Coordinates of C-alpha atoms in Angstrom, one line a residue:
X1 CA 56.7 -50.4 9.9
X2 CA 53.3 -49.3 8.2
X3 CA 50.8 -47.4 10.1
X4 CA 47.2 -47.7 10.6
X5 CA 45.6 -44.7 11.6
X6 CA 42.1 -45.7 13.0
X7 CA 41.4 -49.1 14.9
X8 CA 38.2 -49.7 13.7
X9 CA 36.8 -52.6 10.9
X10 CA 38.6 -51.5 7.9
X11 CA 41.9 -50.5 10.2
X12 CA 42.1 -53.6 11.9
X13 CA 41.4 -55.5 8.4
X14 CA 44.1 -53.8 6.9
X15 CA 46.6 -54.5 9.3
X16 CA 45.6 -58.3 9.6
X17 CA 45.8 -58.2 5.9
X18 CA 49.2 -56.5 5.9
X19 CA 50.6 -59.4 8.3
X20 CA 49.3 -61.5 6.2
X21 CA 51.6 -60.6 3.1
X22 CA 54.7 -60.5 5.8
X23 CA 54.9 -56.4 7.3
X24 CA 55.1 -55.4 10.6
X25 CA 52.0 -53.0 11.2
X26 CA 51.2 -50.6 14.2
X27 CA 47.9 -49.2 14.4
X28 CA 47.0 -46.5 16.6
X29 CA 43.1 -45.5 17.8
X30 CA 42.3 -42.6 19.0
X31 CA 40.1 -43.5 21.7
X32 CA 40.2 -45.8 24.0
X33 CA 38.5 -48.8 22.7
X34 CA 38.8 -50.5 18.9
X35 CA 35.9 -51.6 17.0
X36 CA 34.3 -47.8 16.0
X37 CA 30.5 -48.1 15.1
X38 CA 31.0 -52.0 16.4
X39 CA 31.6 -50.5 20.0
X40 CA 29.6 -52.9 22.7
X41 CA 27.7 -52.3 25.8
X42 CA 27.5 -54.5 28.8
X43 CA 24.7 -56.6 29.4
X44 CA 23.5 -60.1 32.2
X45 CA 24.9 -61.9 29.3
X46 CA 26.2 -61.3 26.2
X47 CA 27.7 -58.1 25.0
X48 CA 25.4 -56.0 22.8
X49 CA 26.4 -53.4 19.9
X50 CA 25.9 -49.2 20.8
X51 CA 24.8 -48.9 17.0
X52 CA 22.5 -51.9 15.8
X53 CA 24.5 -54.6 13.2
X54 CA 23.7 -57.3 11.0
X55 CA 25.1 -59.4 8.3
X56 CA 23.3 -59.4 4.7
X57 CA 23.9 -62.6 2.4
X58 CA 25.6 -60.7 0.3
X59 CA 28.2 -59.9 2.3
X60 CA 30.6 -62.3 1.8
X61 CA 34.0 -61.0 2.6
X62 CA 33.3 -60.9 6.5
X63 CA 32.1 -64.4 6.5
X64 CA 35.5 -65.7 4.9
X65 CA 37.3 -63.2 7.3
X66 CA 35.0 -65.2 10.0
X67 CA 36.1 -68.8 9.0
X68 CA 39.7 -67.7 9.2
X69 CA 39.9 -65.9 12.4
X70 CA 38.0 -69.5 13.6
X71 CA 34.5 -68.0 14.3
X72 CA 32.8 -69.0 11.3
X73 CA 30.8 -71.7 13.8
X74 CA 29.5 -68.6 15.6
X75 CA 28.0 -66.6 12.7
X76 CA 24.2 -68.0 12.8
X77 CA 21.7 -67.0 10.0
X78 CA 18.2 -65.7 11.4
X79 CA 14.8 -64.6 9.9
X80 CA 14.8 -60.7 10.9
X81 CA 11.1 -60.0 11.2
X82 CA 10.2 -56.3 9.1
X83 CA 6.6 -54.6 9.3
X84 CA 5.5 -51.4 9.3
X85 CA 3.8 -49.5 11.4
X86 CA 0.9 -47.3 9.9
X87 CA -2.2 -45.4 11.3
X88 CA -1.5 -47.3 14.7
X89 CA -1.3 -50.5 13.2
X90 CA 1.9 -52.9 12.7
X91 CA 1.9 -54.4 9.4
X92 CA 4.3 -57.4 8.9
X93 CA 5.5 -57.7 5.8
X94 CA 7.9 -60.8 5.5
X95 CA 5.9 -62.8 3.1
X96 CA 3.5 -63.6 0.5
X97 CA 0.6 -63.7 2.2
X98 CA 1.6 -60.6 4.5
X99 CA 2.8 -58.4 2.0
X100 CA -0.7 -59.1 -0.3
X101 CA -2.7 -58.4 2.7
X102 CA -1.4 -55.0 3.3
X103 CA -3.9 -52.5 2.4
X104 CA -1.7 -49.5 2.1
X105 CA -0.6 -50.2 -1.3
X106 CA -2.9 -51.5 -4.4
X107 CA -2.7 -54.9 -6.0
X108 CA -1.0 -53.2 -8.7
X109 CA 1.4 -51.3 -6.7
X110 CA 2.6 -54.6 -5.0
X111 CA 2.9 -56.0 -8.6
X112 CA 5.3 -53.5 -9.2
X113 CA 7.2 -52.8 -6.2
X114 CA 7.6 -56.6 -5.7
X115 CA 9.5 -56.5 -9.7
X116 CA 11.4 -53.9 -8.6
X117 CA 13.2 -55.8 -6.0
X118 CA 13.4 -58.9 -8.0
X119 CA 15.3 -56.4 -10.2
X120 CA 13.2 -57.2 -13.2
X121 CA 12.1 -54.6 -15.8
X122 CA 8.5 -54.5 -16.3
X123 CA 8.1 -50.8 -17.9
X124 CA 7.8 -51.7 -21.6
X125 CA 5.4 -55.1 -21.1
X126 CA 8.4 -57.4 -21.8
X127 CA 10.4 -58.2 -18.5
X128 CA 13.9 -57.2 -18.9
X129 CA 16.9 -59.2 -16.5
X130 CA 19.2 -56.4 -17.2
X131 CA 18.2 -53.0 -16.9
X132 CA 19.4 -52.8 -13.1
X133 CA 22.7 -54.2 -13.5
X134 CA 24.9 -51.3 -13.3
X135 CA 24.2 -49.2 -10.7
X136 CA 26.4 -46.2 -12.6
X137 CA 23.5 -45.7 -15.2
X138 CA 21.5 -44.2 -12.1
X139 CA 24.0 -42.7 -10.4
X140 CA 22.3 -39.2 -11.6
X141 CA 18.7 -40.1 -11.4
X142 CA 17.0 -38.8 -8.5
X143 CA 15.4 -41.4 -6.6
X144 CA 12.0 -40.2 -6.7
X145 CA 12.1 -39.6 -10.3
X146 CA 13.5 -43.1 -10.7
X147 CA 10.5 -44.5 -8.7
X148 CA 7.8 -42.8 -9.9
X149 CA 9.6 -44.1 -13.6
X150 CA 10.1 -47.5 -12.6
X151 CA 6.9 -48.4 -10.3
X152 CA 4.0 -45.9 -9.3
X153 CA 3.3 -42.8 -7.3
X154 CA 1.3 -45.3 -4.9
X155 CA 4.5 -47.3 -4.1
X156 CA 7.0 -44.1 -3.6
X157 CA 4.1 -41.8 -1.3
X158 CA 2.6 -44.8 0.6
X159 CA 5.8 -46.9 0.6
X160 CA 9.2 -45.4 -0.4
X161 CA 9.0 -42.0 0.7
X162 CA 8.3 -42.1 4.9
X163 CA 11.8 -44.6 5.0
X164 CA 13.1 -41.8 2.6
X165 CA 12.4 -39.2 4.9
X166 CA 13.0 -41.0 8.0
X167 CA 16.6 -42.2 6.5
X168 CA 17.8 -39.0 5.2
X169 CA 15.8 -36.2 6.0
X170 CA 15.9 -33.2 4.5
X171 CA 18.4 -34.3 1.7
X172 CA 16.3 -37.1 0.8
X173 CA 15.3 -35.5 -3.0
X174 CA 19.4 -35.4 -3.4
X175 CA 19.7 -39.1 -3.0
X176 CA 20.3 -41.1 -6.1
X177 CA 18.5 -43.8 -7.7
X178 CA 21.5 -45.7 -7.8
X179 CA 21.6 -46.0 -4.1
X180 CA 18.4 -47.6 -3.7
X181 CA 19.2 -50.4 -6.2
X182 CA 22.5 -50.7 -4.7
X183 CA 20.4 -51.9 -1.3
X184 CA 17.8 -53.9 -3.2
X185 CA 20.8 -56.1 -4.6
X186 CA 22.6 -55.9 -1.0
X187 CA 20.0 -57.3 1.0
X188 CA 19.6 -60.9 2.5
X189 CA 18.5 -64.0 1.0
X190 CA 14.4 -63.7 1.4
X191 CA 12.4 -67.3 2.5
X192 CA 8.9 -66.1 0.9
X193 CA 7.2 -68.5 3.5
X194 CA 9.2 -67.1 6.6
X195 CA 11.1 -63.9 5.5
X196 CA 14.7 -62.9 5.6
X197 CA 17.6 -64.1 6.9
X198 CA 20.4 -62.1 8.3
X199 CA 23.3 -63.2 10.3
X200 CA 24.7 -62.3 13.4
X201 CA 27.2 -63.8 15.7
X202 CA 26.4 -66.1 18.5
X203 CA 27.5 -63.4 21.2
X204 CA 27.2 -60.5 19.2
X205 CA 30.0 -59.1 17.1
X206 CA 32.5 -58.8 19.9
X207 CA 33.6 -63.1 19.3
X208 CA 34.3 -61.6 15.4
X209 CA 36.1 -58.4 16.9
X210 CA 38.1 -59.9 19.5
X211 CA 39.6 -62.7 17.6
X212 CA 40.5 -60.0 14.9
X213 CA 42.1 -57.9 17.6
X214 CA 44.2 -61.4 18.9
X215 CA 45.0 -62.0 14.7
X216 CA 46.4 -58.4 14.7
X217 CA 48.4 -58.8 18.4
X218 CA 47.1 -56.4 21.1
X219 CA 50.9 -55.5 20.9
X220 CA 50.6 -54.0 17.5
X221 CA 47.5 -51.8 18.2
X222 CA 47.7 -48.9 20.7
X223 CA 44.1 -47.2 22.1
X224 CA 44.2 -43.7 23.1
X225 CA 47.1 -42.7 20.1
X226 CA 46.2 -39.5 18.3
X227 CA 47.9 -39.4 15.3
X228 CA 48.9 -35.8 14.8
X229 CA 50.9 -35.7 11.7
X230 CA 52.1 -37.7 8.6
X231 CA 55.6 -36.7 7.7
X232 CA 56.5 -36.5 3.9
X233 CA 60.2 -36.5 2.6
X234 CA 60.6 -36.1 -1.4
X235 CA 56.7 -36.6 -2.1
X236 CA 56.8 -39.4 0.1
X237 CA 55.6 -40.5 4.0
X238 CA 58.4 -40.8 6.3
X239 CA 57.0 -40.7 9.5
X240 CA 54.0 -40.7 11.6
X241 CA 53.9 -38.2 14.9
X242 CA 50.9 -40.0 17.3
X243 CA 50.4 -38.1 20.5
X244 CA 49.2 -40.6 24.3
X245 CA 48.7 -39.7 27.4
X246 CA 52.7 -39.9 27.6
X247 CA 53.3 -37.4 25.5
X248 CA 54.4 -37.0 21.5
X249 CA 56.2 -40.0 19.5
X250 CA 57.7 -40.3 16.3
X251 CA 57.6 -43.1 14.3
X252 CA 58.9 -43.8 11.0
X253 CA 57.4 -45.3 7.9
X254 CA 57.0 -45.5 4.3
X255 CA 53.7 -46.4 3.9
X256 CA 50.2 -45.1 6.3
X257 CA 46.9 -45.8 6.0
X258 CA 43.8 -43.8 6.9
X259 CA 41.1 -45.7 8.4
X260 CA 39.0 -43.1 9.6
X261 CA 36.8 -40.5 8.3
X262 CA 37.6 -38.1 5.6
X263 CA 37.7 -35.0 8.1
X264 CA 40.8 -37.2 9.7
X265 CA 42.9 -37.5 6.1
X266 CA 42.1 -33.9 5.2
X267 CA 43.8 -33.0 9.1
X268 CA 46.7 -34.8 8.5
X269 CA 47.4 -34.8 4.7
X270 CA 45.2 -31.9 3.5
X271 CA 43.0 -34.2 1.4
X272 CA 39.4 -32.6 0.9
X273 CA 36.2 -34.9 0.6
X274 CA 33.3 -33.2 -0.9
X275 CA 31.0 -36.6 0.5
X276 CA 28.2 -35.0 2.8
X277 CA 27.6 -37.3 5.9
X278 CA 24.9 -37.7 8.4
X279 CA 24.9 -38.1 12.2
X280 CA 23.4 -40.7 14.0
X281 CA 21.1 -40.8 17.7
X282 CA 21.1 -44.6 18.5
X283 CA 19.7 -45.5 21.9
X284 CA 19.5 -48.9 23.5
X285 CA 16.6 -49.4 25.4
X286 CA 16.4 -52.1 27.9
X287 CA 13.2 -53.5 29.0
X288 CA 11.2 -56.1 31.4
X289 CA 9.0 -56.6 29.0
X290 CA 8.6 -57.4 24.8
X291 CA 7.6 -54.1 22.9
X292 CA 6.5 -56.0 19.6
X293 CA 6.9 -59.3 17.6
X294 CA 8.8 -57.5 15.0
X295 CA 12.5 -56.6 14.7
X296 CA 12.7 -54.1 11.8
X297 CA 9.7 -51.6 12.3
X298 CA 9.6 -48.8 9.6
X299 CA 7.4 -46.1 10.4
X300 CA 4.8 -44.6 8.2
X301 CA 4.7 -41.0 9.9
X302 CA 6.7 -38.7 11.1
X303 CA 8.2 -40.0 14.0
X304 CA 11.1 -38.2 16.3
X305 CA 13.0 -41.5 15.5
X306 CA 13.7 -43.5 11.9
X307 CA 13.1 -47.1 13.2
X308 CA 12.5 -49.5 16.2
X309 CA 14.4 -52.2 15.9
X310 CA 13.9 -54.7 18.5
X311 CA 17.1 -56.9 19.2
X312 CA 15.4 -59.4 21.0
X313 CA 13.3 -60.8 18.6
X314 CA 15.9 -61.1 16.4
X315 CA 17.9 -62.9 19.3
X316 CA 16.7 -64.2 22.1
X317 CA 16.3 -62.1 25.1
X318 CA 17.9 -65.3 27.5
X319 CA 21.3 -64.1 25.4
X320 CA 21.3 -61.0 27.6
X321 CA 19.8 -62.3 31.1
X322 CA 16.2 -62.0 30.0
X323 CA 16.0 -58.3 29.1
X324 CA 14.4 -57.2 26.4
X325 CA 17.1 -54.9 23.9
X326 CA 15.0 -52.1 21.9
X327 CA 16.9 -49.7 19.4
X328 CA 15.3 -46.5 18.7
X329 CA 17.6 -44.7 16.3
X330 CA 17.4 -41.8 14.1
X331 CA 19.6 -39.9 11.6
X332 CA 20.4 -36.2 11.9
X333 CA 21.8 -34.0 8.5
X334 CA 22.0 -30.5 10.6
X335 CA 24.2 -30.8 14.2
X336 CA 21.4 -28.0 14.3
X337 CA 18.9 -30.0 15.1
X338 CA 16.9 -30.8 18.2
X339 CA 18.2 -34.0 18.8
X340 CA 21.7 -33.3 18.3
X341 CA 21.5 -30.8 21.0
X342 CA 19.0 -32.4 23.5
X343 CA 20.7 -33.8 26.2
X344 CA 20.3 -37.7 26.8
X345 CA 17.5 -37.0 29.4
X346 CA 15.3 -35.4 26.8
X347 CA 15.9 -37.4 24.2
X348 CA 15.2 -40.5 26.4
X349 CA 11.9 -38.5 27.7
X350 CA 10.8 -37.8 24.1
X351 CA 11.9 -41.3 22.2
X352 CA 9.6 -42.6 25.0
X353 CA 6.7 -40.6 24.9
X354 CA 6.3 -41.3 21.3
X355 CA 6.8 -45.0 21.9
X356 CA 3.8 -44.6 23.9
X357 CA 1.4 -42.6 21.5
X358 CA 2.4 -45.4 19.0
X359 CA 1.9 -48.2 21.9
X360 CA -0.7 -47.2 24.5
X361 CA -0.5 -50.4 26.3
X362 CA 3.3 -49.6 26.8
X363 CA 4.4 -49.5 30.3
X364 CA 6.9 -47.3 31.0
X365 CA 7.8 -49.0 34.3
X366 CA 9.3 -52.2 32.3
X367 CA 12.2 -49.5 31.1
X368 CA 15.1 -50.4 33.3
X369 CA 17.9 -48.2 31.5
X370 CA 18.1 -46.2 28.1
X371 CA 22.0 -45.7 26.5
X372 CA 22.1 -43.3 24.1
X373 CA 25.3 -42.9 21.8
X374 CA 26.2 -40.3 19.1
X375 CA 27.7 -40.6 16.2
X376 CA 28.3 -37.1 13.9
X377 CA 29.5 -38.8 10.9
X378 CA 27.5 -42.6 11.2
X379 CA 26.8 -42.5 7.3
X380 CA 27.3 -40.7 3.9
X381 CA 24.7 -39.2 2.3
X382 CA 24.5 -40.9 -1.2
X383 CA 23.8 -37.9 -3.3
X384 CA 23.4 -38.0 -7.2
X385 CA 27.1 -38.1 -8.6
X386 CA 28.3 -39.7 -5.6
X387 CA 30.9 -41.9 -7.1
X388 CA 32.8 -38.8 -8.1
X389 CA 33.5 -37.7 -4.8
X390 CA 34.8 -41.1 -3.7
X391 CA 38.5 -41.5 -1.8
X392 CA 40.9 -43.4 -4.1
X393 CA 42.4 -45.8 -2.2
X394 CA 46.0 -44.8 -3.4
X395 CA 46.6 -41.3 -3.0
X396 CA 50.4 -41.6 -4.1
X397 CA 49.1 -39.5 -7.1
X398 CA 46.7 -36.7 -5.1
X399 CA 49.2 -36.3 -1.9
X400 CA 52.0 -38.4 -1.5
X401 CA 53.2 -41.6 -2.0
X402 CA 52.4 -44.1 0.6
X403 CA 49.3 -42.2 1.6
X404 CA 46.1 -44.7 1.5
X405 CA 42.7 -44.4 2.6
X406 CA 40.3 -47.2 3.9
X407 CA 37.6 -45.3 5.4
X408 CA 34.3 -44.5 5.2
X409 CA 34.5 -42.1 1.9
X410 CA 35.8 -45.3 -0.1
X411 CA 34.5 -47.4 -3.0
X412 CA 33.7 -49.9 -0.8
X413 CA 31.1 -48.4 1.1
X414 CA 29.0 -47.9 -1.9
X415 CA 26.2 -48.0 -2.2
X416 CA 25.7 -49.5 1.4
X417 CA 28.3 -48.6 4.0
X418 CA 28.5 -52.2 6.1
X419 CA 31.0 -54.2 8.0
X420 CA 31.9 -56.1 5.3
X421 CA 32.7 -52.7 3.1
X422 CA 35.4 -51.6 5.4
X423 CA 36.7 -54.7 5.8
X424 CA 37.0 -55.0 2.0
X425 CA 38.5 -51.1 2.4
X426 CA 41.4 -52.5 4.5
X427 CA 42.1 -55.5 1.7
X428 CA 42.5 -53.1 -0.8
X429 CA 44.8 -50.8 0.7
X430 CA 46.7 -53.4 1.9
X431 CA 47.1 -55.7 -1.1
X432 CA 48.2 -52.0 -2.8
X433 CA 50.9 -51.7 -0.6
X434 CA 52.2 -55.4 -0.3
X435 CA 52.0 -55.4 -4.4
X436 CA 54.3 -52.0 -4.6
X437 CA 56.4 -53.5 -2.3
X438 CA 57.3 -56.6 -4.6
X439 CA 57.7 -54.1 -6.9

């Protein structure tokens, strides 16, 4: 038996995998539902994520997983409506004609920020195809250094830098240039007349989930199983010791992997990860009533959230009995800070008196019911160098053999941690382990 510690994406990927190639798998989750940052809450109608999701184009390896499972029909491809909000105003800025008439940014500027994400080279006079197409050349560069190098101080101070700021905070001058590029060459396929399109599932991701959890066998997955230590005989696992509500079991193997965070490996196999990560505030807010037109709004000025994201123009609201879905969600670097340690009632009260500064025709009365979840590691912090402090996969060579590691820390979650990255975290571990074992 091989053990999956962590029932989440990349867990459940690596176990499906694992099956795949002929081993018997058991994965055990530590609380009582699968799915990690892909949790759902209940709505009229369809099911609707705790932390906001989406498909990019470019993610490729969840759609095959998709078509296999048999819910490829389900994944549909929508235009996801961006603007941003500045001085009171919402500026979309989906197309051509949108982005030329935003008047935040000179002609110029838009020149160059619009060659930027085309991933063209216009520095010298000549543009060059290839200057962007290793991300490792910038892994050093800080991002604002980079920016003002590569487009203008009007494009970082009047674009780049509020999403900066709202996205990581106060370690936003650590963040490398290469991270940035990574997302320019990770996002969507872009209709210049209409916008971009992203994917998402017809009933949200739990169709996708679900059939992953049926691929795997309910049998073989077991909710509310603390794994408590990873035995090692002779440099090697032997066993796994998971603790239920029934008390402690033992369980032997010869191979486990780690889905889960780094904090998880270095508890059980003393493995340290030197990866910073942020927390995340993500509140669903339902609503009688439409907020905006948008579903992506950046804001321009300091804001006691990072985004609204509006669900409901992005799918229709008749998915979810007619309400409206609004997500207000913000990052946190310092379990410090104010909104880590507000309660849910005073986040709510403050996320909402904002909304109302920025909206004053906003009527609070159309606010049926705000969810709030927390999250204290939601997302690395892609610091300069961070592709030393990676997880290797195979840690046969750092702890023990049969130790492997599909979580967040891994290569596949740079430089955009996604859906699609853990699944491809769970391939890797488990083609390692089925190709050893032909060995």
């Amino acid at each position: 038996m091989i053990a999956v510690v962590g029932g989440g994406i990349a867990g459940l990927a690596a176990a499906y995998r694992l099956q795949q190639r002929g081993h018997e798998v058991q994965v055990f989750e530590a609380t009582d539902e699968v799915g990690g940052l892909a949790a759902l809450y209940e709505t009229p109608g369809d099911p609707i994520e705790k932390f906001y999701h989406h498909l990019s184009k470019s993610e490729e390896t969840i759609v095959e997983l998709a078509d296999e499972l048999g819910v490829g029909h389900r994944l549909e491809w929508l235009i996801g409506k961006n603007a941003y909000y500045v001085d009171g105003v919402v500026h979309p800025l989906d197309t051509l004609p949108q982005i030329a008439a935003y008047p935040h940014m000179s002609f110029y500027d838009k020149f160059r920020l619009g060659m930027l994400t085309q991933e063209i080279d216009v520095r010298s006079g000549i543009p060059k195809f290839d200057t962007y197409e290793n991300l490792e050349d910038f892994e050093h560069v800080p991002i604002k250094q980079f920016l003002l190098d590569h487009t203008t101080r009007g494009v970082y101070e009047n674009f780049f830098e509020p999403l900066l700021r709202a996205k990581f905070g106060s370690r936003m001058d650590d963040v490398s240039a290469a991270w940035l590029l990574g997302r320019i060459k990770f996002r969507g396929e872009r209709d210049l007349l209409r916008g971009e399109y992203l994917g998402y599932f017809d009933g949200g991701f739990a169709p996708f989930l679900n059939a992953l959890v049926d691929a795997v066998g309910r049998e073989n997955i077991t909710t509310g199983a603390r794994v408590q230590e990873v035995g090692v005989d002779d440099d090697a696992v032997s066993s796994v010791t998971v603790e239920t509500a029934d008390g402690e079991t033992t369980h032997d193997t010869d191979s486990v992997v780690v889905a889960a965070m780094p904090n998880v490996l270095e508890d059980l196999v003393g493995y340290e990860c030197d990866i910073d990560f942020q927390g995340a505030v993500c509140a669903v807010v339902t609503m009688d009533e439409q907020l905006t037109d948008t579903y992506w709004l950046n804001i321009g000025h300091e804001a006691p959230f990072g985004a609204l994201i509006e669900h409901t123009n992005f799918v229709p609201p008749e998915r979810y009995g007619g309400q409206h879905l609004l997500y207000v969600a913000s990052y946190i670097q310092d379990y410090d800070e104010w909104l880590w340690q507000a309660d849910d009632q005073e986040v709510r009260e403050k996320w909402l008196d904002h909304i109302g500064e920025m909206f004053p025709e906003f009527d609070r009365s159309t606010v049926q019911e705000v969810r709030i979840a927390r999250n204290p590691r939601a997302a690395p912090v892609y610091e300069r160098g961070y592709l030393d402090l990676v997880v290797p996969y195979d840690l046969g060579d750092d702890v023990a053999e049969g130790v492997y590691y599909a979580g967040m820390a891994s290569r596949a979650q740079y430089p955009e941690r996604s859906l699609n990255g853990g699944i491809v975290a769970g391939y890797e571990c488990a083609d390692r382990i089925a190709k050893k074992k032909q060995n």
